[in-house]
PDB file of C-alpha atoms in Angstrom:
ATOM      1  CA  UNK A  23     116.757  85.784 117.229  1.00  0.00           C
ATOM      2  CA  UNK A  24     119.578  83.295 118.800  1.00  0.00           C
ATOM      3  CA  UNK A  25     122.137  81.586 116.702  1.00  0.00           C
ATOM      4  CA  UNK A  26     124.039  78.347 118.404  1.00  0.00           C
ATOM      5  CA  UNK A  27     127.291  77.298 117.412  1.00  0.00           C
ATOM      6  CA  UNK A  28     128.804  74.035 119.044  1.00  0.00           C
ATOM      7  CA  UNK A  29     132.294  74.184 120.557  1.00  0.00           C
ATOM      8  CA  UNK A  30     133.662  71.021 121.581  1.00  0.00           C
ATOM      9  CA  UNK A  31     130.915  69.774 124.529  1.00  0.00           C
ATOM     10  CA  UNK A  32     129.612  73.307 124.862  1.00  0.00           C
ATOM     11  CA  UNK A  33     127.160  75.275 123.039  1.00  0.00           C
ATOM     12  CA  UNK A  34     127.893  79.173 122.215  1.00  0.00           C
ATOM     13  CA  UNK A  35     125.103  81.319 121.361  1.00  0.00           C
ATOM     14  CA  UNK A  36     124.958  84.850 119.627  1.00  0.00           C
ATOM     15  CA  UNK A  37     122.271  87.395 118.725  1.00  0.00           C
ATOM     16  CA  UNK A  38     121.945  86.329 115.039  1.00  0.00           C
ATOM     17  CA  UNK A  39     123.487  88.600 112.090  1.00  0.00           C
ATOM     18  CA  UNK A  40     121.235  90.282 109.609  1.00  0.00           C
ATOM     19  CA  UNK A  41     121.995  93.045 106.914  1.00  0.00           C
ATOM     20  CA  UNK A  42     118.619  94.927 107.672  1.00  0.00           C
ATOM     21  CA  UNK A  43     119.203  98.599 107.278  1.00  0.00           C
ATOM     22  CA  UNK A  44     116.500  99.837 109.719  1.00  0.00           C
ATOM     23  CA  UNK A  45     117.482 103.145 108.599  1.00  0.00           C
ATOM     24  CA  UNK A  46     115.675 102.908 105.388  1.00  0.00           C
ATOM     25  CA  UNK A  47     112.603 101.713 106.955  1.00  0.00           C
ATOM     26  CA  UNK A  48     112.099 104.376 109.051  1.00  0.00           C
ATOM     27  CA  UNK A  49     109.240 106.081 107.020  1.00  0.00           C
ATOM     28  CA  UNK A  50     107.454 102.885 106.148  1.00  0.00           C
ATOM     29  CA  UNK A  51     107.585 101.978 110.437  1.00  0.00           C
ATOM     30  CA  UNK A  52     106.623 105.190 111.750  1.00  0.00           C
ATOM     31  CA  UNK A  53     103.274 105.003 109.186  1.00  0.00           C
ATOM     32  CA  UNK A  54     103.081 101.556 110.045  1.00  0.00           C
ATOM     33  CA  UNK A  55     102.686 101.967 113.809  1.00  0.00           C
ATOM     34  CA  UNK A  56      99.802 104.534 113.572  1.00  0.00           C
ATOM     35  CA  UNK A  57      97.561 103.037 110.864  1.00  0.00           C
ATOM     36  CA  UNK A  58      97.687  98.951 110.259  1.00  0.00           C
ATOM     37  CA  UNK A  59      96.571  96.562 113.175  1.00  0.00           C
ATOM     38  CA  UNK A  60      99.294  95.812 115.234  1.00  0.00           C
ATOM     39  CA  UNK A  61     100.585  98.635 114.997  1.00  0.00           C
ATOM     40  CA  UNK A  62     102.426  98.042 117.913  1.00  0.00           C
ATOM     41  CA  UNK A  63     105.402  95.843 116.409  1.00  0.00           C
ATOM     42  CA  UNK A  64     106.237  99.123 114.588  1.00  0.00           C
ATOM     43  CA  UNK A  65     106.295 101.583 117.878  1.00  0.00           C
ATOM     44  CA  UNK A  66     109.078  98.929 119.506  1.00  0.00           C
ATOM     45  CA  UNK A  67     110.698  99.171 116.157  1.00  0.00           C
ATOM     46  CA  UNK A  68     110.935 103.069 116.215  1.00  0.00           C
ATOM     47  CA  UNK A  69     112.585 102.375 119.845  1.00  0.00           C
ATOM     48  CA  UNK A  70     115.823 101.036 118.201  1.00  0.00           C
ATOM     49  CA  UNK A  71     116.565 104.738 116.628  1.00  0.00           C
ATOM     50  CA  UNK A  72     118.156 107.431 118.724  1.00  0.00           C
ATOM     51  CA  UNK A  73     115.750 110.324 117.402  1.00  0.00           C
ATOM     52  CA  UNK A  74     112.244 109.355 116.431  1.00  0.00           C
ATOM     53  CA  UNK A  75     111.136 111.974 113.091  1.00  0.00           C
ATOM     54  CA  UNK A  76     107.403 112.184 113.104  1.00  0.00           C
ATOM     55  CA  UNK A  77     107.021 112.313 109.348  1.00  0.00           C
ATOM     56  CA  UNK A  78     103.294 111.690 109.848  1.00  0.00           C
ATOM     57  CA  UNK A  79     100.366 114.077 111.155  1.00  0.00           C
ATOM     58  CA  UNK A  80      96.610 112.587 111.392  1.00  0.00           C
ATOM     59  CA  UNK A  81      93.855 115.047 112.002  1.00  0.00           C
ATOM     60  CA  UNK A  82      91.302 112.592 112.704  1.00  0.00           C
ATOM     61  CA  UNK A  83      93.589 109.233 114.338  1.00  0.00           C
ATOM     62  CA  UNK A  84      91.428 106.998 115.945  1.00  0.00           C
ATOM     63  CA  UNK A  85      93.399 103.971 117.515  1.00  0.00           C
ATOM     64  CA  UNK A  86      90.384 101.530 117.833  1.00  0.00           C
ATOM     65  CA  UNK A  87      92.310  98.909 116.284  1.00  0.00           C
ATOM     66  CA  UNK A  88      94.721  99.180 119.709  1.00  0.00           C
ATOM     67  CA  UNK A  89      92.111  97.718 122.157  1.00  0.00           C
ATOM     68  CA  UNK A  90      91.905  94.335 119.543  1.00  0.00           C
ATOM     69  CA  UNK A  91      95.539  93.836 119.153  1.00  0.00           C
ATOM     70  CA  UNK A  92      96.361  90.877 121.875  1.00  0.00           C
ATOM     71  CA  UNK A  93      93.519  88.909 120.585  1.00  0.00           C
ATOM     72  CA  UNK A  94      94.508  89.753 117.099  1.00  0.00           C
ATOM     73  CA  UNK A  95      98.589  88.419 117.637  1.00  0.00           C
ATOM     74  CA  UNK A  96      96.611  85.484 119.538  1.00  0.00           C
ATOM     75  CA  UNK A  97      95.090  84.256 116.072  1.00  0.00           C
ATOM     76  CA  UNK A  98      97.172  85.143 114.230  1.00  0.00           C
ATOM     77  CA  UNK A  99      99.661  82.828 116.066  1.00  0.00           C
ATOM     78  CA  UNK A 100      96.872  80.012 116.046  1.00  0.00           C
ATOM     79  CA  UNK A 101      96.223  80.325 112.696  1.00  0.00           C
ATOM     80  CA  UNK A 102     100.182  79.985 111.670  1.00  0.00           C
ATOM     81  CA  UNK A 103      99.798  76.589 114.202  1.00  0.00           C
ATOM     82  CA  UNK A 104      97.058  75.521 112.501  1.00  0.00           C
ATOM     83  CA  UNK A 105      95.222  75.255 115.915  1.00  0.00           C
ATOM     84  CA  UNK A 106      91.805  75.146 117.194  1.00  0.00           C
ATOM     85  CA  UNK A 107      90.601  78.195 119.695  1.00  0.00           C
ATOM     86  CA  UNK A 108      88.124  78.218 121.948  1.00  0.00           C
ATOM     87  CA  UNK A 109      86.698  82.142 121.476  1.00  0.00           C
ATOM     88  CA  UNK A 110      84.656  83.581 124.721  1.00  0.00           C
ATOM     89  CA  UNK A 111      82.355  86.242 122.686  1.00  0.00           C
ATOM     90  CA  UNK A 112      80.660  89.238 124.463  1.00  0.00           C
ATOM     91  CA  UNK A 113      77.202  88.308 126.261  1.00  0.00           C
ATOM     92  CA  UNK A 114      77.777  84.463 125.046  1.00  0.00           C
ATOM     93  CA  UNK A 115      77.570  81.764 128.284  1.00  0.00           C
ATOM     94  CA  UNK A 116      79.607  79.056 126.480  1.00  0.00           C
ATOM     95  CA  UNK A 117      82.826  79.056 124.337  1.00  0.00           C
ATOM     96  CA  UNK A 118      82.620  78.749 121.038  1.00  0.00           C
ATOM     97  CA  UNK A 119      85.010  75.964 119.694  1.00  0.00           C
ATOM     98  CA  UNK A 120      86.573  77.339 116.178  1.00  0.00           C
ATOM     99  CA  UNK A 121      89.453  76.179 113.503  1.00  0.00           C
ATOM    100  CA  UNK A 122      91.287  80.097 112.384  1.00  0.00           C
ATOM    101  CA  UNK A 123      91.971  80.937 108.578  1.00  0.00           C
ATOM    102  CA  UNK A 124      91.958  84.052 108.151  1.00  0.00           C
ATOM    103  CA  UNK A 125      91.448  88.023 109.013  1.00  0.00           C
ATOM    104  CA  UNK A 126      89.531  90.244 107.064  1.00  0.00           C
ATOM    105  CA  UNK A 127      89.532  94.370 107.681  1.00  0.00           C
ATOM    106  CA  UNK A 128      86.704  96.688 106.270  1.00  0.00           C
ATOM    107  CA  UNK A 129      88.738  99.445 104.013  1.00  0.00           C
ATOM    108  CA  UNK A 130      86.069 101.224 104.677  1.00  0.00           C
ATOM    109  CA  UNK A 131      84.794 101.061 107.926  1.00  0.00           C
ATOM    110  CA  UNK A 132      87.682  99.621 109.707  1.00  0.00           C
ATOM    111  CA  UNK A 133      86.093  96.742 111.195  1.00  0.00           C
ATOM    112  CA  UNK A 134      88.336  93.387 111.389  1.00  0.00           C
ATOM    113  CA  UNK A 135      86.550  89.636 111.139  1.00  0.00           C
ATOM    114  CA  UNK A 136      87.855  86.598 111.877  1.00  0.00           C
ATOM    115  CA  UNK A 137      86.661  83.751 109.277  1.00  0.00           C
ATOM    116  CA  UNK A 138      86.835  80.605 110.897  1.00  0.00           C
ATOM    117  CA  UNK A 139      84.972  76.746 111.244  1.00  0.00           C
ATOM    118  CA  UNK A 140      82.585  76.617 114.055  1.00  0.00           C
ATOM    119  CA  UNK A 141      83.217  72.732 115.448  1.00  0.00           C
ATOM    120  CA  UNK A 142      79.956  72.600 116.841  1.00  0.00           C
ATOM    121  CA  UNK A 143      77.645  73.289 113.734  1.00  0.00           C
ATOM    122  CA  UNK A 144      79.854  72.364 111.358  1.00  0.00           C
ATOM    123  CA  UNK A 145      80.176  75.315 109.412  1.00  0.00           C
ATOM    124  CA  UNK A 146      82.418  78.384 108.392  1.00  0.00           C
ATOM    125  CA  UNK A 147      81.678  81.587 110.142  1.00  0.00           C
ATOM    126  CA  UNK A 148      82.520  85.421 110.563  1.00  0.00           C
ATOM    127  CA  UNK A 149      83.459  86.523 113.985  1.00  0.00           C
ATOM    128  CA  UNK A 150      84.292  90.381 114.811  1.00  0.00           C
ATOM    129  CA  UNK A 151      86.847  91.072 116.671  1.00  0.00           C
ATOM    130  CA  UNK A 152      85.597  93.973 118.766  1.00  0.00           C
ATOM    131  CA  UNK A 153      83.194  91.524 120.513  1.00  0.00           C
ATOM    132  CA  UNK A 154      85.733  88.708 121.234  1.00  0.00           C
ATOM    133  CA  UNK A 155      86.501  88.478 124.792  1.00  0.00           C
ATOM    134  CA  UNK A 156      88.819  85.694 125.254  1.00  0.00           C
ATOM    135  CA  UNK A 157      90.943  83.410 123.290  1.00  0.00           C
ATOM    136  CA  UNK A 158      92.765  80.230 124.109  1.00  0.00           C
ATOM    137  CA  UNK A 159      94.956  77.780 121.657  1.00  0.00           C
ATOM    138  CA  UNK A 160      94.440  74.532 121.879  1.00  0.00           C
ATOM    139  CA  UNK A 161      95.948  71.583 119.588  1.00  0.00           C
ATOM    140  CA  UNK A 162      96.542  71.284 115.899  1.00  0.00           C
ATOM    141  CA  UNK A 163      94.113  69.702 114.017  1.00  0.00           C
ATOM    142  CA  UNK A 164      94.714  66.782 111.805  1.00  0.00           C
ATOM    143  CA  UNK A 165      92.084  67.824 109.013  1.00  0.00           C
ATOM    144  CA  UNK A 166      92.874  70.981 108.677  1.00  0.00           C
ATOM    145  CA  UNK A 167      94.140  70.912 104.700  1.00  0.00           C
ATOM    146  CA  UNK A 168      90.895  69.629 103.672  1.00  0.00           C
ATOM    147  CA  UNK A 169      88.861  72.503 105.651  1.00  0.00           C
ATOM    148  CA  UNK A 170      91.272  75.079 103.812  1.00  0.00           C
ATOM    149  CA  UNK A 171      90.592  73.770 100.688  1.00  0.00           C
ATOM    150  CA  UNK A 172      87.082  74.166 101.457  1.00  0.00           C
ATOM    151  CA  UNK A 173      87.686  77.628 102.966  1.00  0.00           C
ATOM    152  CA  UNK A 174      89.272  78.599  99.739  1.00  0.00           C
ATOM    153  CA  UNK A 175      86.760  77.467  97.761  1.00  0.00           C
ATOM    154  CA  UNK A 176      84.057  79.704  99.413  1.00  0.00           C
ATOM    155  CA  UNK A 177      86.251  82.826 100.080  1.00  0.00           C
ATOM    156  CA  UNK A 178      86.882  83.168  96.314  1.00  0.00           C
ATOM    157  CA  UNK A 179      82.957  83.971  96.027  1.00  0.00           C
ATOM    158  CA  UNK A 180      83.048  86.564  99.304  1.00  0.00           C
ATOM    159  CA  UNK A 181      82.057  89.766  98.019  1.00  0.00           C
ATOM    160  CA  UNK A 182      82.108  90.752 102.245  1.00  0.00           C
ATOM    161  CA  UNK A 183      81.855  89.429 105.451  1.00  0.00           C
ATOM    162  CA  UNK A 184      78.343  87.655 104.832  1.00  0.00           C
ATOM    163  CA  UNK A 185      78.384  83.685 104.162  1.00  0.00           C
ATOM    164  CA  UNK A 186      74.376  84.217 102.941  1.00  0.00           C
ATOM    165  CA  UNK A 187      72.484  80.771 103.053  1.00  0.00           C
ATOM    166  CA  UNK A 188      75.488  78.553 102.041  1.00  0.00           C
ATOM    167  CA  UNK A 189      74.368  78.857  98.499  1.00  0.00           C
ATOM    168  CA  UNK A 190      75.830  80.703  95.266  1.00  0.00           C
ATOM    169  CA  UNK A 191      73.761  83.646  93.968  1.00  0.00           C
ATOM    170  CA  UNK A 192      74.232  84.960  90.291  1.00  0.00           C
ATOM    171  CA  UNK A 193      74.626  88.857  89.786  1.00  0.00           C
ATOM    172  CA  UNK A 194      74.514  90.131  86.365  1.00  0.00           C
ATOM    173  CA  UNK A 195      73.545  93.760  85.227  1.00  0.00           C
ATOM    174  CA  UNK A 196      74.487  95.977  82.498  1.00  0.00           C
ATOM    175  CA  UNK A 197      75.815  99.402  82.273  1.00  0.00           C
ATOM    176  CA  UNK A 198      75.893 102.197  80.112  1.00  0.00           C
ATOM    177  CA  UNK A 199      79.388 103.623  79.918  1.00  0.00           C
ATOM    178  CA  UNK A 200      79.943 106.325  76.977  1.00  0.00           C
ATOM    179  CA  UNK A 201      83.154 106.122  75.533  1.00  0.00           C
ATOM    180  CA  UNK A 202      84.833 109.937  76.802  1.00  0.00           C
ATOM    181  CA  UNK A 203      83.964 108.093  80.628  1.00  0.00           C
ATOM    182  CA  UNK A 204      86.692 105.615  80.702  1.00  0.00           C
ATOM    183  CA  UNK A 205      87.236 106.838  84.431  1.00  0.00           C
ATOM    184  CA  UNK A 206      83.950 104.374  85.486  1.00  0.00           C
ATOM    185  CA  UNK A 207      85.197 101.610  83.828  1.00  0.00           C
ATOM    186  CA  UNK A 208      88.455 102.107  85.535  1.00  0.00           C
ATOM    187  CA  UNK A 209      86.427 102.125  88.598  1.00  0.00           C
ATOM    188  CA  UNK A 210      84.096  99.350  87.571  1.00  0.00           C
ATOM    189  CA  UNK A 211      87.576  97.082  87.098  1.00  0.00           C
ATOM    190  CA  UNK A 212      89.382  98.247  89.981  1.00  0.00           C
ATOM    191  CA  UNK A 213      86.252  97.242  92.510  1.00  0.00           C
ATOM    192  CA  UNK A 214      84.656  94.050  90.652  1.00  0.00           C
ATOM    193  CA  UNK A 215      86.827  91.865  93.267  1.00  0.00           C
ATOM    194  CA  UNK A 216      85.009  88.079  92.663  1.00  0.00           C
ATOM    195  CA  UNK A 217      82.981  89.731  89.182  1.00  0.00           C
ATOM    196  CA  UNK A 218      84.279  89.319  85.910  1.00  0.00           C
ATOM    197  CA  UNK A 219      83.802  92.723  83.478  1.00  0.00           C
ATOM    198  CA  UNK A 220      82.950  92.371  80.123  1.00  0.00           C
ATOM    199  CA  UNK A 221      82.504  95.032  77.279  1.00  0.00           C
ATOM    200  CA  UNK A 222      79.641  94.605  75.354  1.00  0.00           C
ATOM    201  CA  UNK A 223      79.646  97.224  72.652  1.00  0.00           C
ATOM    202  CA  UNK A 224      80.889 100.782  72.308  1.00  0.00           C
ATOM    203  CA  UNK A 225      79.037 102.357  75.419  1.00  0.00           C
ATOM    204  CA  UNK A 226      77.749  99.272  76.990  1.00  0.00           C
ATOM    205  CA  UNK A 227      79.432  96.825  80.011  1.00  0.00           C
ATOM    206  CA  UNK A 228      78.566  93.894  81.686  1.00  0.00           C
ATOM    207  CA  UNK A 229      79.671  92.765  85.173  1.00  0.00           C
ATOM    208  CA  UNK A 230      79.295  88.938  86.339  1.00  0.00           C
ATOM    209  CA  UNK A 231      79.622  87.437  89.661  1.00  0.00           C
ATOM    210  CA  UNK A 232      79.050  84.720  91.686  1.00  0.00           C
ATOM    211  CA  UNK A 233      78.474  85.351  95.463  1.00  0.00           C
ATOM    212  CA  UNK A 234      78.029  84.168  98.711  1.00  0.00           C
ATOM    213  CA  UNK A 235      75.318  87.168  99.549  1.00  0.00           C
ATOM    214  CA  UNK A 236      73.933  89.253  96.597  1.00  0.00           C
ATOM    215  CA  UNK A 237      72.503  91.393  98.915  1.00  0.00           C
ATOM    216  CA  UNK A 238      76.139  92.842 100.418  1.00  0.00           C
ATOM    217  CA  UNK A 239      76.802  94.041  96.798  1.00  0.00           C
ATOM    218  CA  UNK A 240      73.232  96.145  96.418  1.00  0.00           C
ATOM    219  CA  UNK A 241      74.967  99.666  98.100  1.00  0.00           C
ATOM    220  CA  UNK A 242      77.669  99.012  95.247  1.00  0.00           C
ATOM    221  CA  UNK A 243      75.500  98.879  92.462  1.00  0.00           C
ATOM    222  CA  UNK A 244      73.500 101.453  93.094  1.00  0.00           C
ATOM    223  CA  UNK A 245      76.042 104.021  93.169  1.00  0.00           C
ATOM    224  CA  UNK A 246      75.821 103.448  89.414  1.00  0.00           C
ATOM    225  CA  UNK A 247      72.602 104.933  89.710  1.00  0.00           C
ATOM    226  CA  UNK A 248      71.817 106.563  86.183  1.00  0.00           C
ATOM    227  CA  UNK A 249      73.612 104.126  83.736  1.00  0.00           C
ATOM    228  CA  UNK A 250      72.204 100.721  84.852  1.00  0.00           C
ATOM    229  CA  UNK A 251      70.748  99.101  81.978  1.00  0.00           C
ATOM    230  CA  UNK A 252      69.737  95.963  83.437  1.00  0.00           C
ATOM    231  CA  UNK A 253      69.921  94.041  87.032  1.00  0.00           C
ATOM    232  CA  UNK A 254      69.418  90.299  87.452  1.00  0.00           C
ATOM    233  CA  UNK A 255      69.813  88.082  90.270  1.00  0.00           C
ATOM    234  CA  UNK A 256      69.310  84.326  90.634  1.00  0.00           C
ATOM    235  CA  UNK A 257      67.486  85.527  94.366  1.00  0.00           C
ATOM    236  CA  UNK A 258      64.642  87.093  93.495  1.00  0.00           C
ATOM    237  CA  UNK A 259      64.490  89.279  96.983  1.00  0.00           C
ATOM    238  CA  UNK A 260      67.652  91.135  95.670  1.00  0.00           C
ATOM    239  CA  UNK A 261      66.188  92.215  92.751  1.00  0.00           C
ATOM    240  CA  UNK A 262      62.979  93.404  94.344  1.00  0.00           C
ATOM    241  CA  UNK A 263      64.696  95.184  97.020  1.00  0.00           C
ATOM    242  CA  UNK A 264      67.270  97.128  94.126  1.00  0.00           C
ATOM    243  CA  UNK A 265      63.661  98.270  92.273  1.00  0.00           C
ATOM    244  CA  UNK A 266      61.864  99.181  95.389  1.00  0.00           C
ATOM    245  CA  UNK A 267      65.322 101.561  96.160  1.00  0.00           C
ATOM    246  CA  UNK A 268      65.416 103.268  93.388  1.00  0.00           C
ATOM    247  CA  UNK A 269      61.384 103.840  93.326  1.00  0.00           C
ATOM    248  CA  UNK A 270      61.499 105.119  96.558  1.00  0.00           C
ATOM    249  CA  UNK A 271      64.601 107.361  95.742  1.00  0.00           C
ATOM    250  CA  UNK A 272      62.933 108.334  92.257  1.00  0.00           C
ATOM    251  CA  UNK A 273      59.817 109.225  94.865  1.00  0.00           C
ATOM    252  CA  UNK A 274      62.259 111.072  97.282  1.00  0.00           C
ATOM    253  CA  UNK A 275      62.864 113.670  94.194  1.00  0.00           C
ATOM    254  CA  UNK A 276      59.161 113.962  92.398  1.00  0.00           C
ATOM    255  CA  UNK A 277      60.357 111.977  89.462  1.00  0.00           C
ATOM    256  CA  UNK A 278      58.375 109.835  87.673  1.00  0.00           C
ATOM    257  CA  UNK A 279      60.377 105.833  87.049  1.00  0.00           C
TER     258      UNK A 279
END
């Protein structure tokens, strides 16, 4: 923000020089400011212009995101320092004692997470941020490449916001995908995030993955109701609780499975 030049014994400062042409960013601010979390940074943005353009209309805006934003900036920072926090949760007596690294936000439902290491049991954890209270920084911490390394390491098998039993589950199932419906296999691509896709033959697909939680991926698969060929899972639970679904849904319409 400040640029120092020495003259002689004194020091001169200026507002530094940039060639930002805020101009041009006036569309991608004003959406900014209504829809990503701190959204904030953008409405002091659109305070530089003269005339504010609302480009944007929202018939449904819900700025729940708003009430989250100083504790979100808060770990954000902590997380760039590579601090612990101490986080005061809702209805908690004690604070909990965490290492930051990173922020994940629901697409769909809008919901943001912290993903942190609990100090106390040792372990990484998912905190909302809706039901964090508090936050305080306090010092860097000397190990904290290794526990990113580690944090990498598990992240890569997230399918959501569920860390399961600590343990990798195998998903596999097969699909029936005729070749005039290359739209679903678009889809089955675009939304395999940790899952690998593999064609099979002419009409049939496999998808692959290694996760955290099988479970958190059952509401996904079934919405391929009708051309699932096969379902295994290295937890057994998962795969009784995707056949009891879909006999109970097969039930719900008088069909026979």
């Amino acid at each position: 923000l400040v640029e120092k030049k020495k003259r002689g014994r004194e020091s001169i400062y200026r507002k530094v020089r940039d060639d930002i042409d805020l101009d041009s960013w006036r569309d991608a601010i004003s959406f900014y400011s209504e829809t990503a979390p701190l959204g904030v940074i953008g409405s002091y943005l659109l305070d530089k212009y003269e005339n504010t353009s609302e480009f944007f209309r929202f018939k449904h805006h819900h700025l729940m995101k708003a009430l989250d934003s100083e504790i979100l900036y808060t770990l954000l920072d902590a997380i760039m320092q590579h601090a612990e926090l101490k986080l005061t949760m809702l209805k908690a007596k004690k604070s909990i004692p965490v290492i930051p690294f990173r922020i994940y936000i629901s697409t769909q439902y809008g919901r943001q997470h912290l993903l942190a290491w609990n100090v106390n049991v040792k372990q990484f954890r998912f905190y909302r941020l809706d039901r964090i209270l508090y936050v305080s920084i306090g010092s860097e911490k000397q190990n904290w490449n290794v526990l990113y390394d580690q944090m990498q390491d598990m992240a890569s098998h997230l399918w959501g916001v569920s860390l399961g039993e600590g343990k990798r589950e195998h998903v596999e199932f097969t699909l029936r995908i005729e070749p005039y419906a290359g739209y679903v296999v678009q889809r089955l691509e675009g939304e395999k995030r940790c899952g690998t896709v593999e064609q099979i033959d002419e009409d049939t697909w496999k998808f692959s993955a290694d996760v955290c939680d099988a479970f958190e991926m059952l509401p996904w698969v079934r919405t391929f109701t009708g051309r699932i060929i096969s379902f295994s899972c290295s937890n057994p639970e998962v795969e009784t609780r995707l056949w009891n679904d879909m006999e109970e849904m097969y039930a719900l319409y008088g069909v026979d499975c």
